Coordinates of C-alpha atoms and ligand atoms in Angstrom, one line a residue:
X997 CA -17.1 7.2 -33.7
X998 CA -16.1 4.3 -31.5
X999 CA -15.4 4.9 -28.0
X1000 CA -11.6 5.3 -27.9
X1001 CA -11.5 5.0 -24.1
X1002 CA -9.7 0.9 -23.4
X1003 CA -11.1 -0.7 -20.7
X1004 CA -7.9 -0.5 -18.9
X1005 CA -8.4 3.4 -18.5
X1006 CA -12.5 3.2 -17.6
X1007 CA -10.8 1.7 -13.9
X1008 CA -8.9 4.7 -12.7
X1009 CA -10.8 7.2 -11.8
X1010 CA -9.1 11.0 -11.0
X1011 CA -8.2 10.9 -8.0
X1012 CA -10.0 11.9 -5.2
X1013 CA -7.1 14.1 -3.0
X1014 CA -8.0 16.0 -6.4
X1015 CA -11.4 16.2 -6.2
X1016 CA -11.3 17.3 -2.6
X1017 CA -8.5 19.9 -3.9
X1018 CA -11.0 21.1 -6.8
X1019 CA -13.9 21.5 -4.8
X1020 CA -12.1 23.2 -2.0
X1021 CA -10.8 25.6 -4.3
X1022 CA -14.8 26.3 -5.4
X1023 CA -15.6 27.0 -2.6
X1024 CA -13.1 29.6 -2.0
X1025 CA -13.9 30.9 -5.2
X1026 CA -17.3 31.8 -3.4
X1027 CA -15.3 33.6 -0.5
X1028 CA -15.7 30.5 2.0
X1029 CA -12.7 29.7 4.0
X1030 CA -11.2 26.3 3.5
X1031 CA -8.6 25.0 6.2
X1032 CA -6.1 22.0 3.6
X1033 CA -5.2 18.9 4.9
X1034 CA -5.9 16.8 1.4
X1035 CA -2.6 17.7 -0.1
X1036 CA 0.5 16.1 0.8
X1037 CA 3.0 18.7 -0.1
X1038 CA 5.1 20.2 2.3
X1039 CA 3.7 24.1 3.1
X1040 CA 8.0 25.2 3.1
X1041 CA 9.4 26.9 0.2
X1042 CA 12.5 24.7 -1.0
X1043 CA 15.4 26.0 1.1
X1044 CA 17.3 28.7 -0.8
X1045 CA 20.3 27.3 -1.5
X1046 CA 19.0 24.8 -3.7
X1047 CA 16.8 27.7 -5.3
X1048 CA 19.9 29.5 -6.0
X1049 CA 21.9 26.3 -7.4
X1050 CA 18.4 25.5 -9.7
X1051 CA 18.9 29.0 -11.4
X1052 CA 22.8 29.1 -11.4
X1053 CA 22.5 25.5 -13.5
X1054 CA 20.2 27.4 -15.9
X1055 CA 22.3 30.7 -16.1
X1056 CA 25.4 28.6 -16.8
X1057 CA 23.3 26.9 -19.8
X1058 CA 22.6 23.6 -18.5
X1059 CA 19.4 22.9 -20.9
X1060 CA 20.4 19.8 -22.4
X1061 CA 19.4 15.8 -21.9
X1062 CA 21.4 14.4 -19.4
X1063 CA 22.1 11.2 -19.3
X1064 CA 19.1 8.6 -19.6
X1065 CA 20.8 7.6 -15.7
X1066 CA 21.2 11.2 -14.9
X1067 CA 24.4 13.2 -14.3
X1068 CA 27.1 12.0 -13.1
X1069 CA 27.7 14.2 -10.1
X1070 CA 24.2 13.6 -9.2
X1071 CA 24.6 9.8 -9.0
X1072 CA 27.3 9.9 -7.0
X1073 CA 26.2 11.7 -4.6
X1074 CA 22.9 10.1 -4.4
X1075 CA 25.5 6.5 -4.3
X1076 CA 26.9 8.1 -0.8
X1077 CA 24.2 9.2 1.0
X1078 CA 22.5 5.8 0.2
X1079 CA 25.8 3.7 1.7
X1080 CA 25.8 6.6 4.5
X1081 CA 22.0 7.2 5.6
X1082 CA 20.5 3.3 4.2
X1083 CA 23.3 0.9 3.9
X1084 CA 23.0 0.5 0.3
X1085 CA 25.8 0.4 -1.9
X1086 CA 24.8 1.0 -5.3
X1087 CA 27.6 1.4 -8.0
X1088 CA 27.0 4.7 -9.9
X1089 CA 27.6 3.2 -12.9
X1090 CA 24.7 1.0 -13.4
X1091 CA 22.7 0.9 -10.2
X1092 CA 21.5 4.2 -9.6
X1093 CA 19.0 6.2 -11.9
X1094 CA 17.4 9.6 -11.5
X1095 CA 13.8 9.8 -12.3
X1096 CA 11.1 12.5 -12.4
X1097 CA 9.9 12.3 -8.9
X1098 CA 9.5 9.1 -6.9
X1099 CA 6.1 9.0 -8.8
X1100 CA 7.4 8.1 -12.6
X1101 CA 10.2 5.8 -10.4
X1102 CA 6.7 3.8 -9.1
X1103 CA 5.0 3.9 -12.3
X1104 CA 8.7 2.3 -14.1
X1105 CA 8.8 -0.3 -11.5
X1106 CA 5.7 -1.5 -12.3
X1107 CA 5.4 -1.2 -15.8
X1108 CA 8.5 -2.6 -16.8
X1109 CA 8.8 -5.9 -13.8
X1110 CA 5.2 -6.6 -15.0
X1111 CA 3.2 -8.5 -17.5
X1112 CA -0.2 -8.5 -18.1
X1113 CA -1.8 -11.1 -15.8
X1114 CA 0.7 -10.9 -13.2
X1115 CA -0.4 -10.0 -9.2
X1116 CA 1.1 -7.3 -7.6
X1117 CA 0.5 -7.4 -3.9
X1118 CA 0.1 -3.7 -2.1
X1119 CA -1.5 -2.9 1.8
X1120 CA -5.0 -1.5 2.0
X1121 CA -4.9 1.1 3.1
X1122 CA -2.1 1.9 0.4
X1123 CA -1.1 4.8 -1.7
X1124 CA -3.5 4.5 -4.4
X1125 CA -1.4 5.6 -7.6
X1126 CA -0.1 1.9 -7.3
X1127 CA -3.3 0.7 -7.8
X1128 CA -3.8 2.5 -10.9
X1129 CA -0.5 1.9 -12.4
X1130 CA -1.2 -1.6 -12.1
X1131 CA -4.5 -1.7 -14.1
X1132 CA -2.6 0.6 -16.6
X1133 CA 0.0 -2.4 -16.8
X1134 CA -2.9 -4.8 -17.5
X1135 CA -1.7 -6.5 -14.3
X1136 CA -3.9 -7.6 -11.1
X1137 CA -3.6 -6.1 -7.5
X1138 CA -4.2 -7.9 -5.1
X1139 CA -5.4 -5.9 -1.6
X1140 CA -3.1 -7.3 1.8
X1141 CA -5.7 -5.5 4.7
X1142 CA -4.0 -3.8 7.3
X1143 CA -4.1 -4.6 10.7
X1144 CA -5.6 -0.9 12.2
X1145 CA -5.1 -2.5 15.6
X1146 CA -1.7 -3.3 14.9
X1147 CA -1.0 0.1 13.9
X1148 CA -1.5 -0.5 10.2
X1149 CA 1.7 -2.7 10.2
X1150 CA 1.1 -5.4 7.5
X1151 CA 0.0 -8.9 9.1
X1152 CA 2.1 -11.3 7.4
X1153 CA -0.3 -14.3 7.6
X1154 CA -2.8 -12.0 5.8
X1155 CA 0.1 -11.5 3.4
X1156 CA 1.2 -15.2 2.6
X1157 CA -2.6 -16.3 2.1
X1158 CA -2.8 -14.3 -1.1
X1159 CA 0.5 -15.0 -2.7
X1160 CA 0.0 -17.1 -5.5
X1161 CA 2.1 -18.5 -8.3
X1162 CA 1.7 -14.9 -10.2
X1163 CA 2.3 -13.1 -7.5
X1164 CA 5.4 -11.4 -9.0
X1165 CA 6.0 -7.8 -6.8
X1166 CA 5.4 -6.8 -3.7
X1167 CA 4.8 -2.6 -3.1
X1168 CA 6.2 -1.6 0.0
X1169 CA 5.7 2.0 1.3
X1170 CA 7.0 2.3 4.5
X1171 CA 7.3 5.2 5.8
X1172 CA 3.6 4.8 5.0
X1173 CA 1.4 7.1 3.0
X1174 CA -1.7 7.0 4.3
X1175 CA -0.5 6.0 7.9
X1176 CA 2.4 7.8 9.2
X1177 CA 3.2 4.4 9.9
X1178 CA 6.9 2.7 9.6
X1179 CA 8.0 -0.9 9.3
X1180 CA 10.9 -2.0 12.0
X1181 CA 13.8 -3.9 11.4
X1182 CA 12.6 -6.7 12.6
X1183 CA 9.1 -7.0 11.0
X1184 CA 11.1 -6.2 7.7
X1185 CA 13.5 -9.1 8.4
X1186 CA 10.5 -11.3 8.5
X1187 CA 8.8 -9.5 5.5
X1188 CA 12.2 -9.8 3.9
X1189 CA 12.3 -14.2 4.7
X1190 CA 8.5 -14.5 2.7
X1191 CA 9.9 -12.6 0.4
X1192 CA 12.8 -15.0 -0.8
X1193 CA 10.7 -17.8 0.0
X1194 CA 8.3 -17.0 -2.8
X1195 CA 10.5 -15.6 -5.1
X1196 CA 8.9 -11.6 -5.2
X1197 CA 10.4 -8.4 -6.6
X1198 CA 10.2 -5.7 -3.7
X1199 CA 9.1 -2.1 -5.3
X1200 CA 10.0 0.1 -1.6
X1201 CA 9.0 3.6 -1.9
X1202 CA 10.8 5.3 0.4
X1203 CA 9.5 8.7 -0.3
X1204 CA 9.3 9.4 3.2
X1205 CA 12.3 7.9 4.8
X1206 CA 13.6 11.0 5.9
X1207 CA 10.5 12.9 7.9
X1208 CA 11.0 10.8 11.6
X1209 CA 10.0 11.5 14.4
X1210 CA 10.6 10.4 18.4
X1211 CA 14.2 9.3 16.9
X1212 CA 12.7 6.9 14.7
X1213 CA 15.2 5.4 12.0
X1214 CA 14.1 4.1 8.8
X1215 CA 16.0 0.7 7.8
X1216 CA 15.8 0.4 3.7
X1217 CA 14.7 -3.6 3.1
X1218 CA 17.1 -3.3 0.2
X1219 CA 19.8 -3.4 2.9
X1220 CA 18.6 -6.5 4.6
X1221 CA 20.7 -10.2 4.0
X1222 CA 19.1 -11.3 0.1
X1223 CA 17.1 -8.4 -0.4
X1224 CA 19.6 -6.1 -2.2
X1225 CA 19.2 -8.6 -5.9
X1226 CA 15.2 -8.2 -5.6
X1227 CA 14.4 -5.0 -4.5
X1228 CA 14.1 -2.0 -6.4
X1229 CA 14.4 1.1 -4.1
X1230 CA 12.6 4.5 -4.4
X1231 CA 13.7 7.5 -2.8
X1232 CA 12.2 11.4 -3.5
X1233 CA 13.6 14.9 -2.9
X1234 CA 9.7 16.4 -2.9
X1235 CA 9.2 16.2 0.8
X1236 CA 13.0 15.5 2.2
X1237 CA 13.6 18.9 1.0
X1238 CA 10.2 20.4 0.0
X1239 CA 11.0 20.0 -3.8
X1240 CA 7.9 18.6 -4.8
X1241 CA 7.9 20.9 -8.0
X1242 CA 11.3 19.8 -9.5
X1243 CA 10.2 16.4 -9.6
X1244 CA 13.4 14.4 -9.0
X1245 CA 13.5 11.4 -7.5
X1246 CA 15.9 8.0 -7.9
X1247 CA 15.6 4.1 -8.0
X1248 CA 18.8 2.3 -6.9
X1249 CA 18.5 -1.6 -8.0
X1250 CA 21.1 -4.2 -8.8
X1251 CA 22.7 -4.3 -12.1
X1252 CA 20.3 -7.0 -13.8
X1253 CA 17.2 -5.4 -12.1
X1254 CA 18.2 -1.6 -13.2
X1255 CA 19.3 -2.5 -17.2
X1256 CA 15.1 -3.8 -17.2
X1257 CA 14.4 -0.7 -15.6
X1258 CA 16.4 1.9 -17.4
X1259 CA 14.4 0.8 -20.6
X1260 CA 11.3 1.9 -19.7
X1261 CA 12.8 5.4 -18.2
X1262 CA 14.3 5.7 -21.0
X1263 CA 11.4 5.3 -23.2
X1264 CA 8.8 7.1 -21.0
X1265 CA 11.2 9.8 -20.1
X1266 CA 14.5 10.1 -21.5
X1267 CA 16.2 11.8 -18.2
X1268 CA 14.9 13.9 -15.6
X1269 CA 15.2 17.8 -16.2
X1270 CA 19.2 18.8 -16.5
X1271 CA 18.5 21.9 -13.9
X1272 CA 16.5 20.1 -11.4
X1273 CA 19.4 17.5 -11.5
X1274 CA 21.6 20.6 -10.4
X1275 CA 19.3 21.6 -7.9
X1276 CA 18.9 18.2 -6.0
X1277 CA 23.2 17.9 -6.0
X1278 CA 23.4 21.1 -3.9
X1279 CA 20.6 19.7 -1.7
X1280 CA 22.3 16.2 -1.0
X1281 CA 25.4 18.6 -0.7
X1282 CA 23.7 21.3 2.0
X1283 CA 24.1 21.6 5.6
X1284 CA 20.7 20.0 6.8
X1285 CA 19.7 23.3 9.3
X1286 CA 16.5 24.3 7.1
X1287 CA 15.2 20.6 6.9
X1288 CA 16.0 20.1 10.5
X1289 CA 13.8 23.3 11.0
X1290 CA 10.8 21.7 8.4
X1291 CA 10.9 18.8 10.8
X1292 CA 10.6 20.1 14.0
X1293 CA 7.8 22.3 12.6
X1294 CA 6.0 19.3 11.2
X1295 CA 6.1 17.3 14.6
X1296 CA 4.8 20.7 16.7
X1297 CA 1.6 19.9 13.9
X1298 CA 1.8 16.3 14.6
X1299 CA 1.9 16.7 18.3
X1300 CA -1.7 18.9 17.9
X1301 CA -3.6 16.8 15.4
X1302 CA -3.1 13.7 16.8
X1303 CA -3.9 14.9 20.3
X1304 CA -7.1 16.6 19.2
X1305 CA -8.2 13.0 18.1
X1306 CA -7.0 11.5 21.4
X1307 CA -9.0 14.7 23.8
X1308 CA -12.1 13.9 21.2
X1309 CA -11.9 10.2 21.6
X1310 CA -11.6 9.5 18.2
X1311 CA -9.6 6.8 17.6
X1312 CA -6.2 7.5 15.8
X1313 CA -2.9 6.3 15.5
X1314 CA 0.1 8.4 16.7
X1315 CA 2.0 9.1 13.5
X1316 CA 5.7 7.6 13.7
X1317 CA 6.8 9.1 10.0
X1318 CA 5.3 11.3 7.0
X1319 CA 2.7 14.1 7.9
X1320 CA -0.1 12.5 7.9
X1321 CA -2.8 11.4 10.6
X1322 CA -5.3 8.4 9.9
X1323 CA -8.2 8.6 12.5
X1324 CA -11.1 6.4 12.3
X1325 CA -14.3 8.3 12.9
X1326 CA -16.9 5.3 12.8
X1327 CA -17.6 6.1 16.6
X1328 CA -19.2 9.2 15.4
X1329 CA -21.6 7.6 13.0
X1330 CA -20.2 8.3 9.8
X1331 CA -17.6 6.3 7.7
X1332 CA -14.7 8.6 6.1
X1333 CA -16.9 9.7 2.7
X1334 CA -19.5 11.2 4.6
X1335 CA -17.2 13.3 7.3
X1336 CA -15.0 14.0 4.5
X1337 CA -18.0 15.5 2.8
X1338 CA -19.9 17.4 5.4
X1339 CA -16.7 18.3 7.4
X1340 CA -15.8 20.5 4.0
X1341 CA -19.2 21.4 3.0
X1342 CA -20.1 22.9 6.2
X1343 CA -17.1 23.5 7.9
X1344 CA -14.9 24.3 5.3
X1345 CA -12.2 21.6 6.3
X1346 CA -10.6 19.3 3.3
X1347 CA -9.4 16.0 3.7
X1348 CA -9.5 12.8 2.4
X1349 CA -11.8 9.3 3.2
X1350 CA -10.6 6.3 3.5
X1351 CA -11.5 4.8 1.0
X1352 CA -9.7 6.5 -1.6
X1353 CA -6.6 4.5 -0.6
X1354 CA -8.6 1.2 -0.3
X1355 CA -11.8 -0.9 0.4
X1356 CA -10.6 -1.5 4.1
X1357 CA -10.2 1.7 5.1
X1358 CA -13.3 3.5 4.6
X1359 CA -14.5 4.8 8.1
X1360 CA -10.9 6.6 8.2
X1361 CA -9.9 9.5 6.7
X1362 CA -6.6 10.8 6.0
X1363 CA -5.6 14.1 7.3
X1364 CA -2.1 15.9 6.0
X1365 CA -0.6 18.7 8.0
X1366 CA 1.3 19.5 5.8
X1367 CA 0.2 23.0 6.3
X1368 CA 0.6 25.8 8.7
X1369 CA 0.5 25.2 12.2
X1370 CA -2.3 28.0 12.1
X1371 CA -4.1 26.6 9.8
X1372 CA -3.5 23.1 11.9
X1373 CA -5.1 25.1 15.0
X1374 CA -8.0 26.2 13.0
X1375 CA -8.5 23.1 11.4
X1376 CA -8.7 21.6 14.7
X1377 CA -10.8 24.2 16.4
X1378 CA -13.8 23.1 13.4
X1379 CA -13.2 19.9 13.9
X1380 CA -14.4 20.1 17.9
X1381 CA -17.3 22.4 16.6
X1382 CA -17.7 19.3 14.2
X1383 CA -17.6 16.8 16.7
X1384 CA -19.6 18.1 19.2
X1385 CA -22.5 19.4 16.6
X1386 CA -22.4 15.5 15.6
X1387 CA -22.6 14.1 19.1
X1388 CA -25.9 16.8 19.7
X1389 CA -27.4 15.0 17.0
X1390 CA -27.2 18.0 14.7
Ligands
LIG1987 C1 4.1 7.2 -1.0 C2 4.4 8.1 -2.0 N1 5.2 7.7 -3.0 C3 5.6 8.5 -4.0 C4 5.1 9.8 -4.1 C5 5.5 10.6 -5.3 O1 6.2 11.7 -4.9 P1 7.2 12.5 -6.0 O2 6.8 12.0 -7.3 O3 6.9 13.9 -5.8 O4 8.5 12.1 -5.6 C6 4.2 10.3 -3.1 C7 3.6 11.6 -3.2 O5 2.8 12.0 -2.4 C8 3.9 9.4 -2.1 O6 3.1 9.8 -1.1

């Protein structure tokens, strides 16, 4: 038989928040007990209200396709809060589409803006499904290196040396997964000039654009002067609401930009699922109380991971968005693979290296508290029993 895998699939790998996951799991199998911060899924169960609006869409029978757009209702609301919370106004008709999650959004983007050959530029450190949807689309990423001493904001000169004449998107994740790092107005405006200048499609994937902390506010590059015509804008309900299992997410584009896009949906997909749809109207539609609460929990974890690091003298950046710290622990003689390893193997702590989101990054590791503030402490308490079994040579 020949071998039916393409050489297209041989260069993406499963990824490795899975195989952390995976063997995590084994280990508990065996009776160990395994503190998770590999998994970036909020801990909360998705507030009730939207529960209840989920199964009163499937009591009333609302099993059918929707539209390939999504529902109306749906759109519209999703049209206000972007003209309310991001200052972009997106016509329902035509410029908004719901997806299936902000991850088959990404994976639309880039298979239907580009052709084989074509670069598509995305930070390293950088969430690493882009990478692989890329290579799927037989087109070429091309790594822009974060500046770590610049809190992982993108350095632009860094950025304008590797545009070329097929350079044709730009991936922009800011609030940033791995980071916790967000992009202000002002470095956006200059992202936003280099942009024009060169003529690139902006994919921003705002999954995050709604977990802020110290009062931070997230400014959408869509809504910037000459922006709105080339960017195509990504927005989740997994971890605004904690609705990573109903898998609805939206693009909002311009007219020209969205009837390439809908296309592809529409072949790949067809619509998002008709209840879920439901589900994510009553949230945009709910007071905010319960996701206020989600937040102030997720800072109190912030607040106690990130100054761990700091007491340890590890070297991390304080997390502005997302839930998500990104320590670099080359000052205890190990790059992120190996702490990643030994850190689980014998302390029964999971997170990520590095290096799964890039070559640059691979004496960090990324750590997700997205889990409970116990487990936060715990995880914390192994990680000075870690640290100090490391620094006494052990
Ligand atoms: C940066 C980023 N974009 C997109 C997604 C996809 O999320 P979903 O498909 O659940 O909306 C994730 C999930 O972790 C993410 O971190």
């Amino acid at each position: 038989m020949r071998d039916f895998e393409p050489n297209k699939m041989k260069a993406i790998t499963f990824t490795g928040i899975r195989k952390m996951l995976e063997r995590a799991s084994q280990l508990e199998a065996e009776g160990r007990s395994v503190v998770h911060f590999e998994i970036g899924q909020p801990d909360f169960v998705t507030p009730q209200y939207i529960r209840d609006a989920a199964c009163a869409s499937l009591q009333k029978g609302n099993t059918r396709y929707t539209s390939n757009y999504g529902t109306l209702p749906l759109r519209k609301a999703i049209s206000e809060k972007l003209a309310r919370e991001n200052d972009i106004h997106a016509n329902p008709d035509g410029e908004i589409m719901v997806t299936v999650g902000g991850e088959e959004a990404m994976s639309v983007a880039i298979l239907a803006l580009a052709d084989a050959g074509d670069e598509v530029l995305m930070s390293d450190p950088g969430y690493s499904p882009y990478d692989s949807v890329i290579k799927i689309a037989n087109a070429v990423p091309v790594y822009v290196p974060l500046d770590e001493e610049n809190n992982f904001n993108f350095n632009l000169d860094e950025l304008e040396k590797r545009i070329t004449p097929r350079s044709k998107l730009l991936m922009l994740c800011t609030p940033a997964n791995p980071t916790g790092t967000m992009m202000d107005r002002e470095s956006l405006l200059k992202l936003s000039e280099i942009c024009i200048r060169h003529d690139l499609v902006v994919v921003a994937d705002e999954a995050y654009e709604r977990v802020l902390y110290d009062g931070n506010r997230h400014v959408s590059i869509a809504s910037l002067p000459g922006m709105w015509e080339r960017t195509v804008t990504i927005q989740s309900f997994s971890k605004s609401y904690s609705m990573c299992g109903f898998r609805i997410g939206y693009i909002a584009a311009c007219r020209s930009l969205m009837q390439i896009l809908i296309r592809c949906h529409q072949k790949l997909v067809l619509c998002a699922t008709s209840f879920a749809q439901d589900a994510a109207l009553a949230a945009l539609q709910g007071k905010s109380d319960e996701i206020d609460l989600m937040l102030r929990e997720f800072d109190k974890r912030r607040m106690l991971i990130y100054n761990t690091f700091v007491d340890l003298g590890i070297p991390c950046n304080k997390p502005q968005a997302a839930f998500y710290v990104f320590p670099n622990v080359s000052c205890l003689g190990l790059d992120g693979d190996a702490f990643c390893s030994r850190f689980l193997e014998e302390y029964g702590v999971a997170c990520v290296a590095g290096s799964e989101f890039g070559p640059h990054a691979k004496n960090n590791v990324r750590i997700s508290y997205a889990t409970s503030l116990e487990q936060c402490r715990e995880g914390m308490e192994r990680l000075r029993r870690f640290v100090q079994d490391l620094r006494a040579g052990k």
